[in-house]
Tab-separated table of C-alpha atoms in Angstrom:
chain	number	residue	atom	x	y	z
D	1	UNK	CA	82.174	89.737	61.964
D	2	UNK	CA	82.316	91.095	65.485
D	3	UNK	CA	78.767	91.869	66.609
D	4	UNK	CA	79.330	92.540	70.328
D	5	UNK	CA	82.006	92.752	72.987
D	6	UNK	CA	82.121	92.989	76.753
D	7	UNK	CA	85.163	94.394	78.535
D	8	UNK	CA	85.645	93.243	82.145
D	9	UNK	CA	88.475	93.368	84.692
D	10	UNK	CA	90.151	90.094	85.603
D	11	UNK	CA	91.441	90.230	89.190
D	12	UNK	CA	91.013	86.878	90.944
D	13	UNK	CA	89.451	88.942	93.753
D	14	UNK	CA	86.396	89.200	91.516
D	15	UNK	CA	85.659	85.630	92.606
D	16	UNK	CA	84.023	85.839	96.062
D	17	UNK	CA	85.741	82.684	97.331
D	18	UNK	CA	89.120	84.285	96.589
D	19	UNK	CA	88.160	87.665	98.053
D	20	UNK	CA	86.732	85.985	101.190
D	21	UNK	CA	85.791	88.668	103.727
D	22	UNK	CA	86.429	91.474	101.228
D	23	UNK	CA	84.008	90.005	98.678
D	24	UNK	CA	81.219	92.620	99.150
D	25	UNK	CA	83.639	95.388	98.167
D	26	UNK	CA	83.485	94.269	94.514
D	27	UNK	CA	79.744	93.561	94.301
D	28	UNK	CA	79.217	96.613	92.078
D	29	UNK	CA	81.894	95.436	89.636
D	30	UNK	CA	80.383	91.938	89.533
D	31	UNK	CA	76.953	93.381	88.796
D	32	UNK	CA	78.350	95.493	85.947
D	33	UNK	CA	80.086	92.436	84.494
D	34	UNK	CA	76.809	90.497	84.604
D	35	UNK	CA	75.099	93.338	82.724
D	36	UNK	CA	77.900	93.315	80.133
D	37	UNK	CA	77.485	89.581	79.552
D	38	UNK	CA	73.790	90.178	79.048
D	39	UNK	CA	74.667	92.389	76.079
D	40	UNK	CA	76.707	89.529	74.599
D	41	UNK	CA	73.806	87.102	74.952
D	42	UNK	CA	71.400	89.580	73.363
D	43	UNK	CA	73.666	89.783	70.291
D	44	UNK	CA	72.989	86.085	69.520
D	45	UNK	CA	76.587	85.224	68.545
D	46	UNK	CA	77.598	82.059	66.750
D	47	UNK	CA	80.906	82.035	68.659
D	48	UNK	CA	82.173	83.648	71.852
D	49	UNK	CA	85.911	84.120	72.304
D	50	UNK	CA	87.246	85.027	75.744
D	51	UNK	CA	90.417	87.114	75.353
D	52	UNK	CA	92.727	87.706	78.290
D	53	UNK	CA	96.322	88.319	79.357
D	54	UNK	CA	98.852	85.540	78.877
D	55	UNK	CA	102.528	84.908	79.525
D	56	UNK	CA	103.654	83.467	76.200
D	57	UNK	CA	105.579	85.206	73.433
D	58	UNK	CA	102.858	84.075	71.016
D	59	UNK	CA	99.070	83.954	71.286
D	60	UNK	CA	97.746	80.807	72.950
D	61	UNK	CA	94.355	79.302	72.154
D	62	UNK	CA	92.192	77.241	74.502
D	63	UNK	CA	89.371	75.030	73.212
D	64	UNK	CA	85.929	74.824	74.731
D	65	UNK	CA	85.984	72.741	77.876
D	66	UNK	CA	89.489	73.736	79.013
D	67	UNK	CA	89.632	73.660	82.830
D	68	UNK	CA	91.004	76.271	85.174
D	69	UNK	CA	91.267	76.782	88.906
D	70	UNK	CA	92.031	79.289	91.623
D	71	UNK	CA	94.197	76.934	93.658
D	72	UNK	CA	97.209	79.209	93.179
D	73	UNK	CA	95.223	81.816	95.120
D	74	UNK	CA	94.526	79.477	98.011
D	75	UNK	CA	91.019	78.440	96.975
D	76	UNK	CA	89.957	74.967	95.887
D	77	UNK	CA	87.623	76.265	93.199
D	78	UNK	CA	87.626	74.835	89.689
D	79	UNK	CA	86.087	76.359	86.553
D	80	UNK	CA	85.726	75.330	82.947
D	81	UNK	CA	85.524	77.301	79.704
D	82	UNK	CA	82.051	76.226	78.627
D	83	UNK	CA	80.861	72.615	78.807
D	84	UNK	CA	83.224	69.700	79.302
D	85	UNK	CA	84.471	68.574	75.893
D	86	UNK	CA	86.939	65.984	77.125
D	87	UNK	CA	89.976	68.262	76.881
D	88	UNK	CA	93.072	66.277	77.938
D	89	UNK	CA	94.274	66.960	81.459
D	90	UNK	CA	97.407	68.973	82.102
D	91	UNK	CA	96.661	72.295	80.427
D	92	UNK	CA	94.795	74.928	82.404
D	93	UNK	CA	93.452	78.380	81.675
D	94	UNK	CA	95.656	81.338	82.665
D	95	UNK	CA	94.173	83.369	85.499
D	96	UNK	CA	92.478	86.010	83.321
D	97	UNK	CA	90.646	83.413	81.240
D	98	UNK	CA	89.777	81.523	84.430
D	99	UNK	CA	88.065	84.651	85.766
D	100	UNK	CA	86.242	84.944	82.439
D	101	UNK	CA	85.156	81.309	82.698
D	102	UNK	CA	83.924	81.991	86.221
D	103	UNK	CA	81.866	84.964	84.985
D	104	UNK	CA	80.323	82.841	82.232
D	105	UNK	CA	79.503	80.068	84.663
D	106	UNK	CA	78.025	82.538	87.143
D	107	UNK	CA	75.651	83.913	84.526
D	108	UNK	CA	74.840	80.491	83.086
D	109	UNK	CA	76.222	81.177	79.610
D	110	UNK	CA	74.791	78.725	77.081
D	111	UNK	CA	74.234	81.019	74.094
D	112	UNK	CA	77.127	79.976	71.849
D	113	UNK	CA	80.299	77.842	71.788
D	114	UNK	CA	83.176	79.330	73.779
D	115	UNK	CA	86.910	79.444	73.081
D	116	UNK	CA	89.808	81.209	74.777
D	117	UNK	CA	92.697	83.344	73.526
D	118	UNK	CA	95.564	84.517	75.743
D	119	UNK	CA	97.836	87.333	74.557
D	120	UNK	CA	100.913	88.538	76.423
D	121	UNK	CA	102.576	91.915	76.782
D	122	UNK	CA	105.355	90.814	74.421
D	123	UNK	CA	102.937	91.043	71.483
D	124	UNK	CA	103.012	94.261	69.499
D	125	UNK	CA	99.925	96.343	68.860
D	126	UNK	CA	99.981	95.271	65.219
D	127	UNK	CA	100.159	91.590	66.114
D	128	UNK	CA	97.302	91.929	68.590
D	129	UNK	CA	95.126	93.741	66.051
D	130	UNK	CA	95.871	91.060	63.484
D	131	UNK	CA	94.798	88.374	65.944
D	132	UNK	CA	91.574	90.285	66.468
D	133	UNK	CA	90.867	90.504	62.767
D	134	UNK	CA	91.406	86.759	62.464
D	135	UNK	CA	89.074	86.041	65.380
D	136	UNK	CA	86.358	88.240	63.901
D	137	UNK	CA	86.504	86.168	60.735
D	138	UNK	CA	85.903	82.899	62.552
D	139	UNK	CA	82.100	83.028	62.261
D	140	UNK	CA	79.306	85.126	60.841
D	141	UNK	CA	78.479	86.539	64.293
D	142	UNK	CA	81.381	86.683	66.755
D	143	UNK	CA	81.312	88.095	70.280
D	144	UNK	CA	84.277	88.813	72.539
D	145	UNK	CA	84.597	88.782	76.307
D	146	UNK	CA	87.742	90.839	76.840
D	147	UNK	CA	89.420	90.460	80.221
D	148	UNK	CA	92.042	92.870	81.543
D	149	UNK	CA	92.857	95.444	84.203
D	150	UNK	CA	93.949	99.031	83.759
D	151	UNK	CA	96.904	100.468	85.692
D	152	UNK	CA	98.018	98.981	89.011
D	153	UNK	CA	99.633	102.228	90.185
D	154	UNK	CA	96.783	104.411	91.363
D	155	UNK	CA	97.616	104.660	95.081
D	156	UNK	CA	100.532	104.288	97.466
D	157	UNK	CA	99.276	100.836	98.458
D	158	UNK	CA	98.693	99.692	94.867
D	159	UNK	CA	100.662	96.670	93.592
D	160	UNK	CA	102.853	98.996	91.528
D	161	UNK	CA	102.938	101.868	94.036
D	162	UNK	CA	101.710	105.356	93.100
D	163	UNK	CA	102.542	106.669	89.628
D	164	UNK	CA	101.156	110.073	88.623
D	165	UNK	CA	100.779	108.851	85.039
D	166	UNK	CA	98.312	106.127	86.017
D	167	UNK	CA	95.144	108.165	86.525
D	168	UNK	CA	95.409	110.035	83.170
D	169	UNK	CA	96.175	106.750	81.393
D	170	UNK	CA	93.098	105.101	82.902
D	171	UNK	CA	90.913	108.121	82.153
D	172	UNK	CA	91.836	108.044	78.463
D	173	UNK	CA	91.335	104.304	78.405
D	174	UNK	CA	87.865	104.658	79.926
D	175	UNK	CA	87.015	107.255	77.298
D	176	UNK	CA	88.251	105.022	74.465
D	177	UNK	CA	86.359	101.973	75.673
D	178	UNK	CA	83.199	103.993	76.243
D	179	UNK	CA	83.452	105.480	72.749
D	180	UNK	CA	84.478	102.261	70.948
D	181	UNK	CA	87.524	104.217	69.772
D	182	UNK	CA	89.580	101.544	68.033
D	183	UNK	CA	92.219	104.035	66.931
D	184	UNK	CA	92.939	105.077	70.508
D	185	UNK	CA	93.200	101.460	71.623
D	186	UNK	CA	95.586	100.586	68.800
D	187	UNK	CA	97.722	103.596	69.770
D	188	UNK	CA	98.115	102.643	73.442
D	189	UNK	CA	101.725	103.108	74.525
D	190	UNK	CA	102.963	99.572	75.121
D	191	UNK	CA	105.981	100.720	77.106
D	192	UNK	CA	103.941	102.937	79.408
D	193	UNK	CA	101.331	100.206	79.810
D	194	UNK	CA	104.064	97.820	80.943
D	195	UNK	CA	105.457	100.330	83.433
D	196	UNK	CA	101.973	100.904	84.870
D	197	UNK	CA	101.356	97.133	85.078
D	198	UNK	CA	98.354	97.288	82.745
D	199	UNK	CA	97.316	93.682	82.085
D	200	UNK	CA	94.617	94.560	79.558
D	201	UNK	CA	96.674	96.353	76.901
D	202	UNK	CA	97.103	93.382	74.536
D	203	UNK	CA	93.523	92.065	74.954
D	204	UNK	CA	92.092	95.522	74.239
D	205	UNK	CA	94.174	95.789	71.094
D	206	UNK	CA	92.799	92.410	69.990
D	207	UNK	CA	89.359	93.953	70.453
D	208	UNK	CA	90.379	96.951	68.340
D	209	UNK	CA	91.456	94.663	65.512
D	210	UNK	CA	88.313	92.532	65.744
D	211	UNK	CA	86.115	95.623	65.518
D	212	UNK	CA	87.779	96.874	62.324
D	213	UNK	CA	85.180	95.171	60.152
D	214	UNK	CA	82.188	96.665	61.947
D	215	UNK	CA	82.322	100.463	62.203
D	216	UNK	CA	78.735	100.585	63.508
D	217	UNK	CA	79.636	99.270	66.970
D	218	UNK	CA	78.803	101.707	69.755
D	219	UNK	CA	80.476	101.685	73.160
D	220	UNK	CA	78.981	102.148	76.618
D	221	UNK	CA	81.083	102.511	79.767
D	222	UNK	CA	79.233	100.690	82.546
D	223	UNK	CA	81.685	101.016	85.405
D	224	UNK	CA	85.028	102.531	86.353
D	225	UNK	CA	86.782	102.426	89.700
D	226	UNK	CA	90.193	101.780	91.230
D	227	UNK	CA	89.798	99.670	94.361
D	228	UNK	CA	93.087	98.550	95.870
D	229	UNK	CA	94.804	101.051	93.543
D	230	UNK	CA	94.030	99.036	90.388
D	231	UNK	CA	91.867	100.395	87.569
D	232	UNK	CA	88.772	98.286	86.854
D	233	UNK	CA	86.703	99.108	83.776
D	234	UNK	CA	83.529	97.497	82.433
D	235	UNK	CA	82.231	98.410	78.981
D	236	UNK	CA	80.173	97.009	76.134
D	237	UNK	CA	80.344	97.393	72.375
D	238	UNK	CA	77.300	96.468	70.329
């Protein structure tokens, strides 16, 4: 059963080495993410699953110990999803899970085994929710670290340029995450999310499915902002 979840954004800029001189601009987001991971640790899970955006047509799983890096972003920084378990070389974490692995390493996570799950925008809401239900059944006490960004169309200089639909979309999303509203997350418009370049739609719908078996979860919105024209949200469910 899902006993806790933390929702965090996953821009590589969250990693100070990637952000370089702009690193202090996201200090508040990093602090909120650290607080969210503290909620996961306090829940004493038997298993932590990091869920993030992927590129495949099907969900992709990553065992504990899978490596990742930020070399594609010009930084020679390597990370690993939990302790080294001798995972064969050649398969690396997608960027969202790599940011999650970095967050876990930064906070010294050692409270439960860690696995990864990447879900792409090609997956339907129903498929994502079904994946979440399956994940929640993996152990008696399951926690999720859910990585994903809201819209990338909040300003003229945003990656997706300015779209007047972006701010209302992000506002409703913030409300749903803060209220642990699984129905609202399941009902997210997949087409609109794609147009607004929302990377977190599928991961959040996995969360909605995972939470189906625990109606007592309560949400708290810890942070919301849109630096660089991209919506960043941090929330906890416990």
